XYZ file of C-alpha atoms in Angstrom:
669
model
C -15.953 -35.350 26.217
C -14.355 -32.518 28.290
C -15.797 -29.305 29.617
C -13.578 -26.254 29.517
C -14.079 -22.880 31.064
C -12.947 -20.317 28.552
C -13.321 -16.458 29.009
C -16.286 -16.748 31.323
C -17.875 -19.052 28.676
C -18.260 -22.901 29.165
C -18.348 -25.251 26.207
C -17.800 -28.910 25.513
C -14.995 -30.344 23.428
C -15.420 -33.646 21.473
C -12.050 -35.101 19.966
C -14.156 -36.358 16.992
C -15.178 -32.899 15.914
C -11.554 -31.887 15.391
C -10.339 -34.066 12.422
C -7.221 -31.968 11.786
C -4.363 -32.546 14.059
C -1.322 -30.329 14.408
C 1.988 -32.048 13.929
C 3.735 -28.998 15.668
C 2.916 -29.854 19.303
C 1.239 -32.316 21.633
C 0.099 -29.711 23.901
C -2.583 -26.923 23.191
C -2.407 -23.631 24.845
C -5.674 -21.828 25.267
C -4.367 -18.284 25.764
C -5.456 -17.897 29.267
C -2.972 -20.380 30.910
C -5.046 -23.627 30.198
C -3.364 -26.498 28.239
C -4.473 -29.783 27.063
C -2.078 -32.792 26.757
C -2.547 -35.884 24.558
C -4.699 -36.588 22.642
C -3.755 -33.527 20.424
C -6.799 -31.225 19.818
C -6.980 -27.975 17.980
C -9.434 -25.638 19.690
C -10.963 -22.348 18.573
C -12.757 -19.887 20.734
C -16.576 -20.176 20.213
C -17.647 -17.821 17.507
C -21.271 -17.551 18.410
C -20.791 -15.468 21.452
C -18.601 -12.343 21.897
C -15.454 -13.017 23.796
C -13.518 -10.679 26.161
C -10.052 -10.279 24.640
C -7.018 -10.827 26.717
C -5.403 -7.620 25.635
C -8.253 -5.502 26.731
C -7.826 -6.330 30.339
C -4.607 -4.179 30.500
C -6.005 -1.097 29.077
C -5.699 1.138 32.157
C -2.473 -0.272 33.685
C 0.354 2.145 34.453
C 3.911 1.058 34.227
C 6.939 3.084 35.061
C 9.237 3.853 32.167
C 12.799 2.359 32.733
C 15.145 4.912 34.122
C 12.402 7.721 33.932
C 10.102 9.135 36.692
C 7.257 9.727 34.371
C 4.424 7.177 34.167
C 3.010 5.389 31.059
C -0.751 5.178 30.701
C -3.191 4.073 27.976
C -5.652 6.383 26.182
C -9.042 4.803 25.858
C -10.508 7.226 23.310
C -8.084 6.549 20.484
C -7.205 3.264 18.650
C -4.407 2.990 15.964
C -4.794 -0.006 13.688
C -3.082 -1.175 10.428
C -5.020 -3.376 8.002
C -2.510 -5.984 6.757
C -3.074 -8.972 4.398
C -1.825 -10.875 1.320
C -2.374 -9.119 -2.052
C -6.053 -9.345 -3.363
C -7.449 -10.437 0.018
C -9.717 -7.331 0.102
C -8.015 -4.849 2.503
C -8.924 -1.712 0.520
C -12.407 -2.873 -0.272
C -13.015 -3.484 3.448
C -11.663 -0.069 4.366
C -14.164 1.381 1.741
C -17.090 -0.286 3.677
C -15.867 0.916 7.090
C -15.594 4.575 5.736
C -19.011 4.352 4.197
C -20.680 2.939 7.366
C -18.959 5.477 9.552
C -20.684 8.233 7.562
C -17.389 9.702 6.418
C -19.213 10.656 3.002
C -22.477 12.538 2.484
C -25.517 10.311 1.388
C -25.586 11.931 -1.978
C -21.746 11.952 -2.489
C -20.356 9.942 -5.410
C -17.552 7.595 -4.038
C -15.581 5.582 -6.433
C -14.411 2.079 -5.730
C -11.207 1.580 -3.715
C -11.144 5.101 -2.498
C -7.874 4.527 -0.726
C -6.039 3.635 -3.907
C -5.736 7.351 -4.973
C -2.561 6.931 -7.101
C -3.150 6.468 -10.852
C -0.736 3.601 -10.953
C -2.586 1.861 -8.099
C -5.756 2.077 -9.930
C -4.392 0.860 -13.151
C -2.782 -2.142 -11.575
C -5.415 -2.810 -9.044
C -2.867 -3.024 -6.041
C -2.149 -0.745 -3.164
C 1.548 0.591 -3.495
C 1.563 3.256 -0.790
C 0.195 3.245 2.715
C -2.634 5.732 3.322
C -4.080 7.182 6.588
C -7.613 7.856 7.348
C -9.796 7.836 10.483
C -13.309 7.170 11.632
C -15.228 7.764 14.945
C -17.152 4.883 16.648
C -18.941 5.459 19.796
C -16.920 8.417 20.854
C -13.644 6.636 19.987
C -11.377 7.893 17.254
C -9.978 4.925 15.171
C -6.980 5.746 13.066
C -6.833 3.243 10.139
C -3.861 2.781 7.858
C -4.368 0.824 4.668
C -0.967 -0.982 3.828
C 0.257 -2.734 0.613
C -0.196 -6.473 0.193
C 2.514 -7.236 -2.359
C 5.674 -8.700 -0.812
C 7.921 -6.227 -2.772
C 6.331 -3.368 -0.698
C 7.039 -5.153 2.688
C 9.212 -2.009 3.652
C 5.997 0.145 3.789
C 4.259 -2.406 6.151
C 7.319 -2.593 8.478
C 7.493 1.137 8.839
C 3.774 1.520 9.438
C 3.671 -1.051 12.275
C 5.708 1.522 14.381
C 2.604 3.740 14.433
C -0.022 1.279 15.578
C -0.962 -0.942 18.615
C -2.988 -3.556 16.712
C -3.593 -4.965 13.370
C -6.569 -6.366 11.343
C -5.187 -9.494 9.686
C -7.498 -9.979 6.620
C -7.465 -13.562 5.272
C -9.308 -14.839 2.126
C -11.981 -17.492 3.083
C -10.821 -19.787 0.391
C -7.035 -19.233 0.061
C -6.334 -18.919 3.705
C -2.833 -17.706 5.069
C -0.519 -16.858 1.991
C 3.177 -16.010 1.921
C 2.567 -12.272 2.530
C 0.106 -13.148 5.473
C 3.049 -14.997 7.112
C 5.338 -12.034 6.610
C 3.094 -9.228 8.035
C 1.892 -11.481 10.810
C 5.452 -12.104 11.757
C 6.305 -8.438 11.915
C 3.215 -7.615 13.891
C 3.920 -10.343 16.497
C 7.503 -9.082 16.773
C 6.093 -5.713 17.729
C 3.802 -7.348 20.186
C 0.706 -6.000 18.594
C -2.805 -7.300 19.238
C -4.252 -9.094 16.228
C -7.877 -9.385 15.098
C -8.357 -11.973 12.246
C -10.879 -11.056 9.673
C -11.919 -13.980 7.347
C -12.992 -11.997 4.376
C -15.039 -12.876 1.326
C -17.025 -15.245 3.276
C -19.670 -15.194 0.678
C -17.611 -17.119 -1.837
C -19.270 -20.363 -2.995
C -16.255 -22.441 -1.858
C -15.442 -20.654 1.269
C -13.892 -22.916 4.052
C -13.751 -20.779 7.252
C -12.898 -23.677 9.664
C -9.852 -24.554 7.482
C -8.717 -20.871 7.339
C -9.119 -20.341 11.116
C -7.194 -23.547 11.927
C -4.415 -22.756 9.395
C -4.223 -19.145 10.850
C -3.825 -20.574 14.383
C -1.194 -22.957 13.257
C 0.612 -19.918 11.718
C 0.537 -18.105 15.083
C 1.964 -21.198 16.799
C 4.781 -21.434 14.147
C 5.580 -17.772 14.616
C 6.029 -18.337 18.333
C 3.060 -16.049 19.296
C 2.374 -15.519 22.907
C -0.597 -17.161 24.601
C -2.553 -13.867 24.638
C -1.794 -13.323 20.831
C -2.893 -16.913 20.012
C -6.217 -16.130 21.695
C -7.271 -13.947 18.763
C -10.745 -12.748 17.888
C -12.084 -14.101 14.615
C -14.544 -12.006 12.630
C -16.221 -13.279 9.413
C -16.825 -10.550 6.798
C -17.883 -9.723 3.276
C -16.083 -6.465 2.547
C -17.685 -5.716 -0.681
C -21.250 -6.177 0.922
C -20.218 -4.255 4.197
C -21.346 -7.191 6.561
C -19.510 -8.850 9.452
C -20.385 -11.287 12.192
C -18.888 -13.640 14.892
C -20.094 -16.651 12.946
C -19.795 -17.441 9.268
C -23.513 -18.466 9.024
C -24.779 -15.459 10.917
C -23.546 -12.145 9.589
C -24.995 -8.830 10.791
C -26.353 -6.351 8.337
C -23.353 -4.017 8.810
C -19.804 -4.052 10.115
C -20.845 -3.406 13.782
C -19.267 -6.656 15.102
C -15.990 -5.623 13.432
C -15.975 -2.154 14.926
C -16.890 -3.688 18.408
C -13.945 -6.175 18.080
C -11.548 -3.225 17.285
C -12.610 -1.290 20.355
C -12.634 -4.378 22.532
C -9.586 -6.329 21.404
C -7.168 -3.667 20.336
C -5.730 -1.570 23.188
C -5.366 2.199 23.118
C -1.935 3.707 22.711
C 0.442 3.532 25.725
C 1.666 7.131 26.170
C 3.699 9.252 28.596
C 1.256 12.305 28.723
C 3.598 14.375 30.876
C 6.836 13.370 29.479
C 9.161 15.137 26.989
C 7.879 15.352 23.385
C 8.702 12.376 21.104
C 7.393 11.826 17.692
C 8.801 9.127 15.327
C 8.552 10.025 11.627
C 7.360 6.852 9.914
C 6.161 8.426 6.608
C 6.656 11.545 4.323
C 4.268 13.142 1.954
C 5.031 16.155 -0.320
C 2.726 19.161 -1.026
C 3.568 21.901 -3.575
C 2.591 24.561 -1.103
C 3.441 23.146 2.222
C 6.595 21.367 1.302
C 7.583 18.169 3.132
C 4.919 16.693 5.469
C 6.129 14.334 8.202
C 3.669 11.803 9.452
C 3.998 9.717 12.680
C 2.453 8.916 16.013
C 3.149 11.084 19.024
C 4.701 8.767 21.657
C 5.064 11.259 24.593
C 4.087 14.795 25.527
C 2.117 17.186 23.250
C 2.704 19.008 20.057
C 1.221 22.414 19.108
C 1.496 24.713 16.171
C 4.434 27.233 16.378
C 6.425 25.033 18.737
C 10.246 25.028 18.585
C 11.472 21.503 18.578
C 14.703 19.437 18.041
C 15.042 16.910 15.254
C 17.364 13.991 16.241
C 18.835 11.188 14.184
C 20.915 9.904 17.173
C 21.933 11.226 20.587
C 24.855 13.212 18.942
C 23.262 14.515 15.648
C 20.425 17.070 16.428
C 19.099 20.246 14.833
C 16.499 22.742 15.639
C 13.327 23.597 13.802
C 9.810 25.081 14.263
C 6.434 23.489 13.593
C 4.632 25.945 11.236
C 1.448 23.732 10.546
C -0.070 20.711 12.387
C -2.783 18.351 11.017
C -4.714 15.423 12.286
C -6.639 12.813 10.216
C -10.366 13.184 10.398
C -12.464 10.930 8.095
C -10.787 11.091 4.806
C -8.876 14.281 4.962
C -6.196 16.141 6.959
C -7.581 18.745 9.282
C -5.616 21.646 10.825
C -5.049 21.435 14.593
C -3.617 23.691 17.117
C -2.635 20.927 19.651
C -2.162 17.150 19.392
C -1.875 14.924 22.509
C 0.295 11.825 22.756
C -1.079 8.581 21.180
C -2.677 10.315 18.221
C -1.342 10.126 14.555
C -0.490 13.578 13.144
C 1.142 15.256 10.182
C 3.737 18.085 10.761
C 4.907 20.885 8.311
C 7.831 23.203 8.592
C 10.810 20.858 8.608
C 12.111 20.925 5.038
C 14.922 18.330 5.594
C 12.984 15.833 7.679
C 13.695 12.087 6.943
C 11.939 8.916 7.751
C 13.269 7.434 10.887
C 14.153 10.692 12.652
C 12.572 11.900 15.926
C 10.887 15.175 16.546
C 11.753 15.843 20.173
C 11.477 18.467 22.971
C 13.877 21.287 22.456
C 15.523 21.129 25.805
C 15.205 17.458 27.172
C 14.135 15.436 24.076
C 15.749 12.062 23.194
C 15.644 10.178 19.980
C 13.476 7.066 19.597
C 15.005 3.830 18.040
C 15.511 4.150 14.379
C 13.296 2.233 11.895
C 14.890 -0.923 10.489
C 13.714 -2.694 7.342
C 14.831 -5.914 5.709
C 17.767 -5.780 3.071
C 17.031 -5.660 -0.617
C 17.332 -8.817 -2.708
C 17.308 -7.714 -6.410
C 19.327 -5.026 -8.169
C 19.044 -3.255 -11.615
C 21.377 -0.942 -13.517
C 19.819 2.485 -14.476
C 21.803 4.524 -17.179
C 21.244 7.442 -19.477
C 19.480 6.778 -22.798
C 22.053 6.152 -25.556
C 19.657 5.121 -28.417
C 19.344 7.223 -31.645
C 15.842 8.330 -30.428
C 17.211 10.136 -27.333
C 15.567 13.491 -26.373
C 12.482 12.949 -28.622
C 10.029 12.644 -25.776
C 11.606 13.127 -22.370
C 12.167 16.283 -20.519
C 15.075 14.850 -18.189
C 17.542 12.930 -20.148
C 20.934 13.793 -18.425
C 22.821 11.695 -15.802
C 22.428 14.662 -13.285
C 18.695 14.493 -13.759
C 18.678 10.763 -13.183
C 20.922 10.892 -10.183
C 18.921 13.636 -8.490
C 15.641 11.668 -9.052
C 17.001 8.283 -7.746
C 18.506 9.697 -4.575
C 15.382 11.662 -3.966
C 13.439 8.361 -3.979
C 15.582 7.211 -1.042
C 14.038 9.857 1.123
C 10.587 8.045 1.367
C 11.482 4.595 0.175
C 13.683 3.019 2.914
C 13.644 -0.540 1.550
C 15.540 0.733 -1.615
C 19.221 1.570 -2.073
C 21.100 3.411 -4.856
C 24.763 3.237 -5.580
C 27.017 4.748 -8.253
C 27.727 2.217 -11.086
C 31.045 1.643 -13.037
C 30.636 4.674 -15.109
C 29.511 8.200 -14.212
C 26.298 7.801 -16.061
C 25.183 4.440 -14.459
C 23.493 3.798 -11.090
C 22.776 0.581 -9.322
C 19.304 0.525 -7.761
C 18.487 -2.294 -5.273
C 15.082 -3.292 -4.034
C 12.884 -6.039 -2.554
C 11.873 -7.458 -5.952
C 11.427 -6.628 -9.494
C 7.950 -5.038 -9.032
C 9.489 -2.756 -6.354
C 11.864 -1.307 -8.894
C 9.324 -1.372 -11.729
C 6.989 0.878 -9.933
C 9.798 3.426 -9.504
C 10.532 3.149 -13.286
C 6.916 3.691 -14.168
C 6.604 6.683 -11.895
C 9.813 8.156 -13.370
C 8.755 7.780 -17.057
C 5.446 9.547 -16.180
C 7.417 12.423 -14.785
C 9.215 12.916 -18.061
C 12.449 11.006 -17.481
C 14.176 9.046 -20.316
C 16.801 6.365 -19.486
C 17.716 2.735 -19.911
C 17.592 -0.183 -17.392
C 19.364 -3.466 -17.519
C 18.166 -6.921 -16.603
C 17.385 -7.721 -12.819
C 20.037 -9.429 -10.992
C 19.865 -11.124 -7.421
C 22.119 -9.820 -4.628
C 24.274 -12.752 -3.465
C 26.247 -12.954 -0.189
C 29.477 -14.562 0.803
C 29.646 -16.261 4.243
C 32.720 -18.291 5.282
C 33.738 -18.547 1.594
C 30.430 -20.007 0.654
C 28.326 -18.285 -1.882
C 24.741 -17.685 -0.775
C 21.727 -16.575 -2.862
C 18.188 -15.527 -1.844
C 15.508 -18.026 -1.793
C 11.667 -17.260 -1.860
C 8.536 -19.168 -1.150
C 6.378 -19.361 -4.286
C 2.695 -20.262 -4.063
C 0.996 -21.321 -7.286
C -2.703 -21.564 -7.713
C -3.443 -23.596 -10.934
C -6.279 -25.739 -12.409
C -5.616 -29.440 -12.271
C -5.319 -29.891 -16.014
C -2.329 -27.462 -16.228
C -0.661 -28.756 -13.054
C 1.891 -31.020 -14.937
C 3.228 -28.287 -17.152
C 3.651 -25.849 -14.154
C 5.452 -28.623 -12.011
C 7.794 -29.236 -14.855
C 8.519 -25.611 -15.324
C 9.336 -24.910 -11.766
C 11.493 -28.056 -11.517
C 13.753 -26.598 -14.442
C 14.232 -23.517 -12.301
C 15.502 -25.335 -9.256
C 12.261 -25.179 -7.406
C 11.611 -27.698 -4.573
C 7.944 -28.613 -3.746
C 7.185 -28.962 -0.093
C 3.332 -28.723 -0.130
C 0.329 -29.475 -2.466
C -3.311 -29.366 -1.643
C -6.615 -29.333 -3.488
C -8.961 -26.465 -2.997
C -12.893 -26.899 -2.647
C -15.058 -27.290 -5.752
C -13.184 -24.981 -7.880
C -10.925 -27.642 -9.266
C -7.770 -25.786 -8.402
C -4.519 -26.971 -6.683
C -2.209 -25.013 -4.490
C 1.513 -25.733 -5.000
C 4.194 -24.333 -2.593
C 7.856 -24.249 -3.687
C 11.095 -23.003 -2.251
C 12.840 -21.533 -5.202
C 15.990 -19.402 -5.885
C 15.068 -15.661 -6.602
C 16.978 -16.178 -9.956
C 14.479 -18.875 -11.014
C 11.687 -16.327 -10.518
C 12.972 -13.924 -13.036
C 10.810 -14.218 -16.095
C 8.669 -16.881 -14.401
C 5.393 -15.096 -14.325
C 5.056 -14.895 -18.077
C 6.223 -18.519 -18.562
C 3.698 -19.832 -16.026
C 0.878 -17.703 -17.640
C 1.863 -19.355 -21.138
C 1.931 -22.961 -20.031
C -1.323 -22.583 -17.992
C -3.369 -20.677 -20.578
C -3.362 -17.601 -18.399
C -5.219 -19.375 -15.503
C -2.325 -19.740 -12.878
C -1.759 -17.179 -10.031
C 1.792 -16.820 -8.664
C 2.607 -15.334 -5.397
C 6.147 -15.108 -3.914
C 7.886 -13.802 -0.706
C 11.430 -13.767 0.344
C 12.404 -16.595 2.694
C 16.026 -16.739 3.435
C 19.582 -17.016 2.038
C 20.647 -20.358 1.000
C 23.518 -22.249 -0.862
C 23.928 -21.502 -4.595
C 21.607 -23.633 -6.567
C 23.497 -24.054 -9.721
C 22.925 -22.800 -13.269
C 19.468 -21.842 -14.318
C 18.241 -21.374 -17.875
C 15.480 -18.758 -18.013
C 14.995 -18.255 -21.701
C 15.292 -20.883 -24.436
C 14.727 -18.511 -27.515
C 16.765 -15.719 -28.946
C 15.672 -12.292 -30.138
C 14.903 -10.818 -33.490
C 17.015 -7.599 -33.943
C 16.486 -4.739 -36.357
C 19.176 -4.566 -39.182
C 19.095 -0.967 -39.845
C 17.490 2.425 -38.984
C 14.161 3.250 -40.675
C 10.396 2.807 -40.633
C 8.966 -0.717 -40.824
C 6.942 -1.803 -43.783
C 4.196 -4.508 -44.321
C 6.174 -5.985 -47.123
C 9.217 -6.672 -44.889
C 7.208 -7.865 -41.852
C 5.269 -10.310 -43.925
C 8.513 -12.291 -44.506
C 10.038 -11.543 -40.991
C 7.122 -12.972 -39.062
C 7.906 -16.303 -40.433
C 11.143 -16.171 -38.166
C 9.251 -15.715 -34.958
C 6.802 -13.535 -33.078
C 7.029 -9.731 -33.568
C 6.765 -6.957 -31.144
C 6.021 -4.173 -33.818
C 3.652 -3.524 -36.615
C 4.024 -1.523 -39.801
C 4.890 2.204 -39.896
C 7.026 2.109 -36.720
C 10.279 3.829 -36.367
C 13.057 1.472 -35.495
C 16.832 1.710 -35.128
C 19.743 -0.674 -35.514
C 20.145 -3.056 -32.595
C 16.475 -2.677 -31.448
C 14.766 -5.860 -30.458
C 11.741 -6.322 -32.691
C 10.588 -9.848 -31.888
C 11.166 -13.248 -30.322
C 13.224 -15.704 -32.492
C 11.677 -19.165 -32.754
C 15.112 -20.685 -32.228
C 18.077 -20.211 -29.828
C 20.367 -17.273 -30.654
C 19.674 -13.828 -32.132
C 18.793 -13.109 -35.714
C 19.196 -9.639 -37.495
C 16.318 -8.777 -39.855
C 15.703 -6.027 -42.181
C 12.083 -4.949 -41.387
C 12.380 -1.713 -43.257
C 12.768 -3.128 -46.819
C 10.382 -1.732 -49.406
C 9.031 -3.633 -52.413
C 11.052 -2.797 -55.548
C 9.056 -0.545 -57.890
C 10.399 -0.484 -61.568
C 8.778 -0.037 -64.901
C 9.506 -3.675 -65.836
C 7.760 -5.326 -62.909
C 3.968 -5.074 -62.279
C 3.182 -2.777 -59.390
C -0.005 -4.604 -58.517
C -0.126 -4.661 -54.703
C -0.545 -8.129 -52.990
C -2.678 -8.470 -49.936
C -0.343 -8.888 -46.954
C -1.783 -10.672 -43.880
C 0.246 -9.735 -40.832
C 0.021 -11.399 -37.333
C -0.981 -9.292 -34.326
C 2.198 -8.051 -32.763
C 2.894 -9.021 -29.125
C 2.041 -6.118 -26.680
C 4.657 -6.224 -23.876
C 4.174 -4.069 -20.660
C 7.091 -2.638 -18.814
C 7.031 -5.666 -16.406
C 7.021 -8.068 -19.445
C 10.014 -6.410 -21.021
C 12.088 -6.409 -17.816
C 11.321 -10.139 -17.313
C 12.227 -10.824 -20.968
C 15.644 -9.234 -21.302
C 18.827 -10.958 -20.748
C 22.419 -10.059 -19.758
C 23.355 -8.396 -23.105
C 20.018 -6.517 -23.478
C 18.483 -3.277 -22.150
C 15.050 -1.731 -21.853
C 14.749 1.843 -23.111
C 12.181 3.739 -21.097
C 10.617 6.988 -22.383
C 7.406 8.842 -21.455
C 5.550 7.446 -24.540
C 7.374 4.304 -25.507
C 9.097 1.217 -23.976
C 11.613 -0.441 -26.293
C 14.184 -3.282 -25.900
C 17.596 -3.240 -27.543
C 20.911 -5.032 -27.513
C 23.555 -3.537 -25.166
C 26.348 -1.950 -27.427
C 28.912 -2.637 -24.893
C 28.497 -6.378 -25.089
C 28.758 -6.237 -28.910
C 32.067 -4.416 -28.536
C 33.376 -7.098 -26.114
C 32.410 -9.870 -28.508
């Protein structure tokens, strides 16, 4: 038994109470300079009493800026935080509860669920796609909150947003613990040197295991080379949907008070140069029909006021002049006009029509640009081209290559993680992104805006280093019930996946499998895993690194059923066609020659005449027979993009999503 002094609290440590041993180190750092040698113990700060955070001790320090006479100081009346987590760990629901308890809404005001997910696409899919700003006031302190996406494909949004904040709330599920995206966002936050408050969410789940989650999170901090102060994180246990939080999993307060207190105590105020030259780094852009482009960022130095003449800099050499016509700050859930903004606050600026993400709004005379924002490179590319099907122009407003080019290059203005290049022909463009979902969201937004075009299958972006071919690898985490585990393991093995971890989870009878797998092997994997697990498996992936070429991978064993001619489908023809495989269409649907109408039950494609009518003559009896048709498969946009292969395309229109054979490949054959 050893007694250790820890942040003015004294508690005892018994080695038998820590059954989990860390293989990473034989020495434990406690964050305030203390360390324990063998035997190896893993310690956590006591959760039953509030602890004074290490980072809060430096809230009033002043440090001279390198090469400048001006002094840096911290604002104590503002906190800028980002809420980061893996997808579905409850970020947006937690923000809902924080807004409600901060009295952002009237008592009689109707508030829908996931108020921060204001985009139609976000509500339909149940995920956050774009980061959102809001703010609350707690005990005379303004807290600017930024809700960020949790899916790995939108990691570029998270990387940008971390430029605006001094600390993060790392939300972790009480059962799943740290997941692939948790690792990614925490790694980025630690690289920025941000303070971290860990929120163990969904603590009211029956199989919650908070001790395991805290220990796993602590191990993750160690793996990511966190500093001693960062490892000394404050842990909060919460139920976002009930709006409760506490310092102990067994003793939650009736509100989120402990969470708010931890934000004020553990996350420092912004470090600013109040009297220095104006500097604001643009980290996000919104568009308003009346105001035009709105630049959003945190003011690093100086002050900003409405009507001020400024300099917009990309680098030391390229600068231009502009004027601030309108200025806004975030109060509660809306943008509020402001006459003047002090350094340290997050604001929105109007009046600069050509402003880009990563540029600096600086003082007109002595302003200097801040370092540009860097994001990780894309790993997947897809070819966009104009629609060449016989149904072109039936539904879309924008069908020409000029419309397509303008829209794709406009997307680059706010989507830094995406790249667009001209293709082999004048009407083809290569779009690169962080994953298939990243590009699929762009496709879905474009079709809702009235665009009509075709996209090819996703391909990974390989690299050549020293004459060696390297391809991207990802970490795949699969949560699957035990009875379907064998099928899932077999499927991932066929796709060159290598398992490096497997563990059971509580009483729910599920198993976590962790694989390192080539990105090529993930194309089309989500549907295949749902099929073999009867829809019960959950797949999460995140980019890991580039590695050696893994060899050939077969992603689809079956061919396609292809329409033989143009026309309208009939029940008579479909009744015999469905014996060849599963159909995508029902009767009375217009089809064209080369359109994919189903999945062949064998390898290789098969052309079918699905428009054939029953012969009607005066010799034969015209008595109609009852035809029983199978329910056609309903494939979404994501499903179609996962399904198609090298010689196939997806036709995207505002009302329909069709698949067809690529006529260029048939000519080559």
